[in-house]
XYZ file of C-alpha atoms in Angstrom:
601
model
C 0.000 0.000 0.000
C 1.406 3.408 -0.969
C 0.797 6.324 1.401
C 0.814 10.037 0.762
C 3.951 10.250 2.855
C 5.795 8.602 -0.022
C 3.818 10.253 -2.844
C 4.489 13.830 -1.642
C 7.549 13.508 0.543
C 9.850 15.598 -1.675
C 7.232 18.283 -2.120
C 6.483 18.456 1.602
C 10.193 18.622 2.429
C 10.548 21.594 0.084
C 7.716 23.551 1.696
C 8.525 22.660 5.291
C 12.140 23.793 4.873
C 11.095 27.019 3.208
C 8.516 28.145 5.730
C 10.875 29.006 8.591
C 14.136 30.942 8.358
C 15.155 30.087 11.918
C 14.196 26.569 12.910
C 14.582 23.129 11.318
C 12.615 20.010 12.083
C 13.964 16.504 12.343
C 12.769 15.807 8.826
C 14.888 18.524 7.243
C 17.878 17.342 5.219
C 21.340 18.428 6.455
C 22.071 20.821 3.561
C 18.881 22.702 4.265
C 19.581 22.743 8.010
C 22.842 24.571 7.393
C 20.970 27.295 5.527
C 18.544 27.640 8.409
C 21.361 27.841 10.949
C 22.999 30.657 8.943
C 19.675 32.490 8.831
C 19.164 32.027 12.579
C 22.632 33.372 13.258
C 21.821 36.414 11.124
C 18.727 37.044 13.274
C 20.876 36.776 16.440
C 23.296 39.323 14.985
C 20.413 41.635 14.132
C 19.046 41.328 17.689
C 22.326 42.448 19.343
C 23.381 44.976 16.711
C 22.915 47.982 19.007
C 24.424 46.470 22.154
C 27.363 48.058 24.018
C 30.420 46.272 25.436
C 29.072 46.491 28.994
C 25.665 45.149 27.896
C 27.278 42.336 25.880
C 29.297 41.187 28.907
C 26.192 41.321 31.113
C 24.243 39.205 28.593
C 27.121 36.690 28.397
C 27.171 36.477 32.202
C 23.396 36.029 32.269
C 23.670 33.110 29.801
C 26.340 31.230 31.745
C 24.256 31.533 34.919
C 21.248 29.784 33.342
C 20.695 26.045 34.078
C 21.224 25.007 30.419
C 23.844 27.575 29.450
C 25.349 25.434 26.686
C 22.054 25.451 24.797
C 22.449 29.169 23.933
C 25.761 28.679 22.134
C 24.634 30.594 19.015
C 23.623 33.729 20.947
C 26.702 33.488 23.176
C 29.008 33.295 20.159
C 27.401 36.374 18.587
C 27.822 38.280 21.878
C 31.399 37.012 22.191
C 32.271 38.278 18.718
C 30.622 41.616 19.481
C 32.526 42.064 22.775
C 35.816 40.942 21.220
C 35.287 43.480 18.437
C 34.753 46.300 20.957
C 37.806 45.370 23.042
C 40.039 45.081 19.984
C 38.927 48.464 18.624
C 39.403 50.228 21.973
C 42.900 48.758 22.326
C 43.672 49.955 18.788
C 42.418 53.424 19.740
C 44.754 53.488 22.749
C 47.626 52.372 20.545
C 46.799 55.085 18.024
C 46.826 57.752 20.768
C 50.108 56.328 22.097
C 51.791 56.523 18.697
C 50.253 59.971 18.033
C 51.966 61.131 21.215
C 55.332 60.445 19.577
C 55.962 57.043 21.181
C 57.325 53.985 19.299
C 54.605 51.440 18.477
C 56.743 48.499 19.641
C 56.733 49.879 23.215
C 52.952 50.014 23.420
C 51.422 47.938 26.207
C 47.829 48.095 27.391
C 45.496 45.655 29.153
C 41.828 46.432 28.470
C 39.914 46.685 31.804
C 37.254 44.247 30.516
C 39.658 41.688 29.006
C 39.983 39.546 32.147
C 36.217 39.393 32.654
C 35.669 38.609 28.970
C 38.213 35.752 29.005
C 36.704 34.303 32.186
C 33.203 34.299 30.694
C 34.424 32.598 27.501
C 36.270 29.889 29.453
C 33.314 29.216 31.762
C 30.924 28.971 28.825
C 33.257 26.617 26.964
C 33.156 24.221 29.923
C 29.355 24.499 30.213
C 28.908 23.952 26.483
C 31.080 20.816 26.605
C 28.940 19.495 29.465
C 25.791 20.353 27.503
C 27.090 18.497 24.432
C 27.831 15.404 26.492
C 24.349 15.559 28.025
C 22.829 15.922 24.551
C 24.691 12.860 23.315
C 23.491 10.804 26.267
C 19.913 12.061 25.812
C 19.986 11.280 22.081
C 21.224 7.746 22.766
C 18.329 7.170 25.180
C 15.899 8.572 22.606
C 17.376 6.276 19.944
C 16.776 3.212 22.131
C 13.265 4.448 22.890
C 12.402 5.012 19.228
C 13.765 1.598 18.262
C 11.542 0.013 20.910
C 8.551 1.895 19.452
C 9.353 0.536 15.981
C 9.567 -2.967 17.440
C 6.119 -2.558 19.031
C 4.745 -1.319 15.696
C 6.200 -4.321 13.928
C 4.675 -6.707 16.478
C 1.324 -4.966 16.088
C 0.811 -6.291 12.562
C 2.851 -9.506 12.837
C 2.127 -10.919 16.286
C -0.929 -9.111 17.638
C -3.083 -11.253 19.856
C -6.783 -11.815 19.056
C -8.978 -9.103 20.573
C -6.252 -6.416 20.444
C -7.718 -2.962 19.827
C -5.576 -2.072 16.815
C -7.025 1.431 16.479
C -6.141 2.340 20.077
C -2.718 0.690 19.847
C -1.670 2.532 16.681
C -2.843 5.843 18.221
C -0.635 5.250 21.274
C 2.373 4.289 19.131
C 2.047 7.362 16.887
C 1.568 9.657 19.892
C 4.602 8.191 21.631
C 6.709 8.511 18.451
C 5.888 12.207 18.118
C 7.133 12.885 21.668
C 10.124 10.561 21.709
C 12.747 13.342 21.530
C 15.588 14.048 19.145
C 18.281 11.638 18.044
C 21.590 12.228 16.263
C 21.170 13.494 12.690
C 23.228 10.600 11.369
C 20.721 8.137 12.891
C 17.427 9.835 12.167
C 17.012 9.296 8.427
C 17.374 5.500 8.608
C 15.304 5.402 11.803
C 12.517 7.501 10.278
C 12.422 5.403 7.073
C 12.243 2.247 9.152
C 9.325 3.621 11.151
C 7.310 4.585 8.061
C 8.097 1.257 6.416
C 6.481 -0.636 9.291
C 3.660 1.914 9.461
C 2.911 1.171 5.796
C 2.995 -2.550 6.498
C 0.498 -2.001 9.302
C -1.866 -0.124 6.959
C -1.601 -2.915 4.387
C -2.648 -5.325 7.111
C -5.591 -3.020 7.885
C -6.863 -3.491 4.359
C -8.125 -6.847 5.624
C -10.166 -5.076 8.290
C -12.311 -2.373 6.752
C -13.756 -1.255 10.092
C -10.368 -0.406 11.574
C -9.204 1.197 8.333
C -12.257 3.467 8.138
C -11.751 4.547 11.742
C -8.131 5.393 10.984
C -9.058 7.335 7.820
C -11.772 9.290 9.664
C -9.477 10.156 12.564
C -6.657 11.356 10.305
C -9.027 13.355 8.083
C -10.276 15.186 11.167
C -6.677 16.019 12.110
C -5.975 17.297 8.597
C -9.025 19.552 8.731
C -7.868 21.006 12.058
C -4.383 21.627 10.639
C -5.822 23.312 7.523
C -8.107 25.491 9.668
C -5.165 26.637 11.803
C -3.055 27.302 8.687
C -5.834 29.554 7.327
C -5.713 31.568 10.584
C -1.973 32.027 10.147
C -2.585 33.871 6.875
C -3.722 36.852 8.995
C -1.082 36.514 11.736
C 0.495 40.025 12.060
C 3.887 38.689 13.231
C 5.263 37.079 10.082
C 8.054 35.138 11.789
C 5.580 33.600 14.242
C 3.383 32.444 11.350
C 6.351 30.862 9.545
C 7.518 29.036 12.663
C 4.074 27.627 13.469
C 3.515 26.607 9.843
C 6.614 24.445 10.005
C 5.242 22.774 13.111
C 1.941 22.105 11.294
C 3.858 20.375 8.482
C 5.513 18.152 11.050
C 2.114 17.222 12.507
C 0.790 16.517 9.016
C 3.561 14.056 8.243
C 3.615 12.302 11.601
C -0.013 12.275 12.746
C -2.418 13.095 9.881
C -1.929 10.307 7.333
C -3.279 8.218 5.705
C -6.783 9.275 4.677
C -9.270 7.880 2.188
C -8.232 8.102 -1.471
C -10.860 10.728 -2.397
C -9.533 13.165 0.290
C -5.826 12.475 -0.040
C -4.695 14.812 -2.817
C -7.527 17.288 -2.218
C -6.521 18.023 1.403
C -2.819 18.036 0.591
C -3.263 20.518 -2.267
C -5.346 22.796 -0.047
C -2.756 22.712 2.730
C 0.099 23.248 0.269
C -1.637 26.261 -1.317
C -2.121 27.929 2.101
C 1.520 27.162 2.965
C 2.717 28.857 -0.211
C 0.643 31.989 0.560
C 2.108 32.230 4.063
C 5.594 31.613 2.746
C 5.206 34.473 0.268
C 4.852 36.800 3.277
C 8.472 36.109 4.141
C 9.356 38.774 1.593
C 7.497 41.271 3.810
C 9.773 40.382 6.728
C 12.897 40.683 4.595
C 11.684 43.988 3.164
C 10.989 45.380 6.660
C 14.452 44.368 7.877
C 16.069 45.779 4.736
C 14.196 49.082 5.118
C 15.190 49.369 8.785
C 18.830 48.572 7.996
C 18.916 51.184 5.210
C 17.533 53.802 7.635
C 20.183 52.818 10.193
C 22.862 53.091 7.504
C 21.708 56.617 6.675
C 21.676 57.620 10.380
C 25.177 56.257 10.944
C 26.536 58.073 7.895
C 25.010 61.317 9.191
C 26.775 60.754 12.532
C 30.093 60.160 10.726
C 29.583 63.357 8.719
C 28.896 65.404 11.872
C 32.039 64.070 13.596
C 34.056 65.003 10.475
C 32.718 68.569 10.683
C 33.710 68.788 14.360
C 37.216 67.596 13.429
C 37.583 70.378 10.854
C 36.181 73.618 12.387
C 35.870 76.576 10.005
C 37.079 79.090 12.627
C 40.159 78.845 14.827
C 39.061 76.592 17.726
C 39.692 77.346 21.395
C 39.624 75.299 24.583
C 35.883 75.799 25.022
C 35.229 74.582 21.460
C 37.166 71.360 21.981
C 35.611 70.647 25.380
C 32.100 71.023 23.911
C 33.121 68.968 20.877
C 34.475 66.154 23.064
C 31.109 65.920 24.841
C 29.221 66.046 21.539
C 31.400 63.342 19.957
C 30.863 61.095 22.977
C 27.092 61.534 22.560
C 27.391 60.789 18.831
C 29.509 57.722 19.554
C 26.845 56.381 21.937
C 24.137 57.120 19.382
C 26.103 55.288 16.665
C 26.525 52.188 18.838
C 22.849 52.183 19.846
C 21.641 52.466 16.261
C 20.707 49.046 14.875
C 22.392 46.952 12.196
C 23.078 48.035 8.614
C 23.089 45.914 5.414
C 25.771 43.223 5.649
C 27.525 44.355 2.467
C 28.073 47.824 4.018
C 28.645 46.837 7.648
C 32.456 46.544 7.714
C 33.066 49.669 5.633
C 30.605 51.672 7.747
C 32.327 50.598 10.968
C 35.801 51.339 9.565
C 34.667 54.800 8.404
C 33.346 55.467 11.910
C 36.586 54.405 13.631
C 38.725 56.340 11.138
C 36.632 59.490 11.669
C 36.884 59.150 15.462
C 40.651 58.804 15.253
C 40.885 61.856 13.003
C 38.901 63.855 15.578
C 41.160 62.698 18.424
C 44.257 63.570 16.403
C 42.977 67.100 15.713
C 42.040 67.558 19.382
C 45.423 66.237 20.601
C 47.305 68.504 18.194
C 45.462 71.504 19.624
C 46.362 70.652 23.214
C 49.960 69.947 22.258
C 50.119 73.502 20.943
C 48.932 74.752 24.331
C 51.936 73.381 26.195
C 54.035 76.419 25.280
C 51.363 78.833 26.506
C 51.012 76.874 29.766
C 54.500 77.979 30.851
C 53.506 81.618 30.219
C 50.344 81.077 32.296
C 52.454 79.567 35.079
C 54.662 82.675 35.174
C 51.554 84.879 35.375
C 50.125 82.927 38.312
C 53.461 82.938 40.153
C 53.385 86.759 39.961
C 49.870 86.782 41.419
C 51.035 84.490 44.253
C 53.951 86.804 45.064
C 51.641 89.845 45.145
C 49.244 87.968 47.469
C 52.083 86.986 49.809
C 53.438 90.550 49.888
C 50.025 91.918 50.929
C 48.529 89.145 53.061
C 49.324 91.050 56.290
C 48.234 94.430 54.918
C 45.596 96.006 57.214
C 44.705 98.947 55.014
C 41.363 97.379 54.236
C 40.175 99.992 51.741
C 43.161 99.155 49.551
C 43.829 95.486 50.414
C 40.297 94.062 50.098
C 39.794 95.315 46.499
C 43.340 94.181 45.720
C 42.675 90.584 46.809
C 39.369 90.498 44.945
C 41.233 91.660 41.845
C 43.901 88.995 42.395
C 41.212 86.279 42.571
C 39.528 87.568 39.403
C 42.861 87.668 37.551
C 43.651 84.132 38.719
C 40.465 82.839 37.075
C 41.278 84.617 33.804
C 44.736 83.061 33.442
C 44.620 79.850 31.399
C 45.861 76.334 32.167
C 49.270 75.568 33.649
C 51.227 72.271 33.568
C 49.324 69.611 35.524
C 52.317 68.852 37.712
C 52.155 72.419 39.106
C 48.373 72.925 39.326
C 47.828 71.803 42.936
C 51.064 73.278 44.274
C 50.523 76.851 43.048
C 46.810 76.742 43.913
C 47.617 75.791 47.529
C 50.129 78.660 47.774
C 47.697 81.218 46.367
C 44.799 79.978 48.496
C 46.890 80.034 51.693
C 47.952 83.637 51.070
C 44.346 84.711 50.374
C 43.020 82.830 53.423
C 45.657 84.420 55.642
C 44.534 87.870 54.548
C 40.786 87.199 54.896
C 41.230 85.498 58.304
C 43.131 88.540 59.498
C 40.468 90.798 58.036
C 37.689 88.891 59.846
C 39.531 88.863 63.183
C 40.258 92.604 63.073
C 36.696 93.492 62.161
C 34.036 93.351 64.888
C 30.270 93.552 65.056
C 30.272 97.307 65.773
C 32.173 98.079 62.597
C 30.578 95.448 60.384
C 28.908 96.976 57.432
C 26.006 94.533 56.914
C 24.940 96.121 53.664
C 28.485 95.829 52.343
C 28.533 92.196 53.474
C 25.369 91.559 51.487
C 26.944 93.167 48.447
C 30.048 90.952 48.775
C 27.941 87.823 49.292
C 25.850 88.689 46.244
C 29.043 88.910 44.164
C 30.326 85.607 45.557
C 26.976 83.907 44.870
C 27.022 85.116 41.257
C 30.581 83.813 40.977
C 29.465 80.401 42.334
C 26.698 80.206 39.732
C 29.299 80.364 36.935
C 31.185 77.280 38.212
C 31.047 74.276 35.880
C 32.669 70.834 36.105
C 35.849 71.661 34.203
C 39.384 71.275 35.544
C 39.967 73.413 38.642
C 36.263 73.763 39.495
C 36.646 72.091 42.924
C 39.421 74.523 43.843
C 37.177 77.418 42.784
C 34.361 76.088 44.964
C 36.747 75.816 47.948
C 37.931 79.391 47.415
C 34.369 80.687 47.078
C 33.237 78.798 50.221
C 36.200 80.132 52.221
C 35.522 83.672 51.010
C 31.855 83.265 52.003
C 32.840 82.052 55.487
C 34.968 85.162 55.972
C 32.098 87.589 55.354
C 29.974 88.651 58.287
C 26.236 89.023 58.732
C 23.764 90.591 56.306
C 20.571 92.589 56.975
C 17.665 90.460 58.171
C 15.560 91.230 55.127
C 18.401 89.892 52.945
C 19.081 86.732 54.950
C 17.499 84.566 52.207
C 20.774 84.903 50.319
C 22.278 82.295 52.677
C 19.679 79.690 51.609
C 20.202 80.529 47.954
C 23.965 80.147 48.364
C 23.603 76.759 50.094
C 21.216 75.497 47.381
C 23.560 76.613 44.595
C 26.525 75.082 46.441
C 24.779 71.691 46.634
C 24.084 71.794 42.896
C 27.722 72.583 42.065
C 29.005 69.885 44.440
C 26.687 67.337 42.783
C 27.870 68.467 39.346
C 31.505 67.925 40.380
C 30.712 64.671 42.264
C 32.142 65.730 45.636
C 30.688 65.700 49.141
C 30.525 69.040 50.984
C 32.203 67.442 53.979
C 35.282 66.731 51.833
C 35.853 70.397 50.898
C 38.950 72.166 52.196
C 37.475 75.210 53.965
C 39.113 78.128 55.673
C 37.614 80.805 57.901
C 35.040 78.621 59.689
C 33.831 79.898 63.038
C 33.897 77.681 66.124
C 30.175 76.971 65.772
C 30.583 76.127 62.097
C 33.463 73.753 62.908
C 31.356 72.046 65.569
C 28.438 71.636 63.161
C 30.687 70.219 60.444
C 32.243 67.754 62.899
C 28.753 66.615 63.949
C 27.738 65.999 60.312
C 30.937 64.066 59.599
C 30.374 61.858 62.674
C 26.827 61.102 61.494
C 27.998 60.147 58.006
C 30.817 58.012 59.457
C 28.244 56.106 61.512
C 26.019 55.559 58.450
C 28.929 54.336 56.329
C 30.101 51.902 59.015
C 26.576 50.446 59.197
C 26.423 50.035 55.400
C 29.827 48.297 55.326
C 28.802 45.875 58.104
C 25.578 45.059 56.233
C 27.435 44.328 52.975
C 30.038 42.173 54.762
C 27.244 40.236 56.489
C 25.643 39.600 53.083
C 28.916 38.080 51.863
C 28.848 35.680 54.786
C 25.826 33.902 53.251
C 28.035 32.683 50.389
C 30.319 29.711 50.786
C 33.949 30.808 50.302
C 33.163 34.341 49.032
C 35.888 35.580 46.694
C 36.572 38.524 44.396
C 37.049 36.023 41.574
C 33.329 35.207 41.835
C 31.747 37.440 39.162
C 28.461 37.586 41.084
C 30.207 39.100 44.147
C 32.615 41.467 42.370
C 30.263 44.506 42.568
C 29.749 43.905 46.308
C 33.497 43.809 47.003
C 34.003 46.972 44.890
C 31.215 48.755 46.801
C 32.808 47.831 50.166
C 36.215 49.144 48.991
C 34.663 52.404 47.795
C 32.790 52.972 51.059
C 35.876 52.164 53.158
C 37.936 54.689 51.161
C 35.245 57.338 51.679
C 35.093 56.422 55.399
C 38.859 56.908 55.755
C 38.670 60.350 54.101
C 35.911 61.454 56.483
C 37.853 60.199 59.528
C 40.907 62.183 58.415
C 38.804 65.331 57.959
C 37.264 64.851 61.411
C 40.718 64.395 62.942
C 41.904 67.676 61.372
C 38.902 69.547 62.784
C 39.421 68.110 66.283
C 43.174 68.805 66.139
C 42.512 72.368 64.978
C 44.537 71.916 61.796
């Protein structure tokens, strides 16, 4: 007896392998499976196209912490390639900067901060994937034995069945069990599957002798075919094309394994109907490809626009200054993030687009570095200017002719801000000297002035000027020193009229904003001119924060105790150890500040 499985097998194989670009069934031939695996890998690449290095490492870590980590080898490999690409490019950028600085390339040495974590994740996954492969082999061997036992039962059903056996029920159980028997090795499946259908055909030939059983079988299978066709018709209107293609492939598998044979008059009719619906759904695959292609072309256009904007920033029309380059650096960083977050581009353009982006970034960095190299000569001139200001401050720090000295020191502070950058090695040293001279003068000025001679209106005027100065502070180099100088100057000014006292609240609010902008705690500021009450209040606040930090550290260390052999090498605990180190460092700084206050330093 010939079944439809044999009549239409080639045709069904063609359709079932076409309907899904991601998955393959056990009935798919190896050459077609390879095509599907390539397509699935392309979809994985598309899914992680806009991921950053940090996100890629987090996703890799998430995969290796799942129970069946080895099963996600395709996604892990795509993430691994993505992360490796990022690390390699960033190392190349560092090397480019190193060589641009006039250093020989052979002396370059740099360890990417994420390299150790990346290597650890790859090694852990390799071990888990090997274990997964071994488990798969063992599972497939068990499934092979199980399927062979099912075939043996099928064979006995038509050769040695005892009188009174319910053949209809028995064949239903065998077919149901076969469909859920699990995967076997590809090299075994083809022969195994042919063997199964051979004995299934022999069983149906035996049923020819029993019309009642045969009619029951035909009726049951026809009902299944009608259900499959009905579901396939619904898939024609499924809005998610990929979902429709995936489910259609599953329906083809059901058709081959559970919905044949049927009576002769329904055989070709139902198959042709199902095949026609399958072809219509498959035609929708072009919609999916078109949507992806359109999205990738839009991404390509966006990325080229970003590259063009970076090129413009690298080649300013007017002579650039420090402010221009600082703003450009921030803008380029935003553009870089936007480029990385923008999705994938057409494969044929991907490598060239990425290389254009990296080349443009390097050109920008070269132009920026050349500008700052040119500033080194002017930095020595700036240093000489600031040394003159320091000498003037030292010569007048004990001057008690307030009408002359106070305006002089204000002028010195204004001139200091106007002078440009000096060599980094001298920045802190000369600032400390200038600040000490200014603080000495203002401390002397405060001590020699008393409440009876305080000019409260003049104090308000000075505080207003200092507040306006504070509002201009940004987060550029030297901003923290400016804040310290402004705070010390504020401390040295006396009271203001009661109706103007709101200026104190405005100053404190603005100060908090500037401290937040520069990522520094108020308690860590170096302040001069604090009164005894102000020192006491600051010491109280530091003690309170020390107590809070000690409690947080104890809590984190107690949490570590719940893990067996907690170690920094454990990726899950690394953030906790880093947090403890950070809090302990902050705690030590606060303790030192408190000690200085108590010691009167």
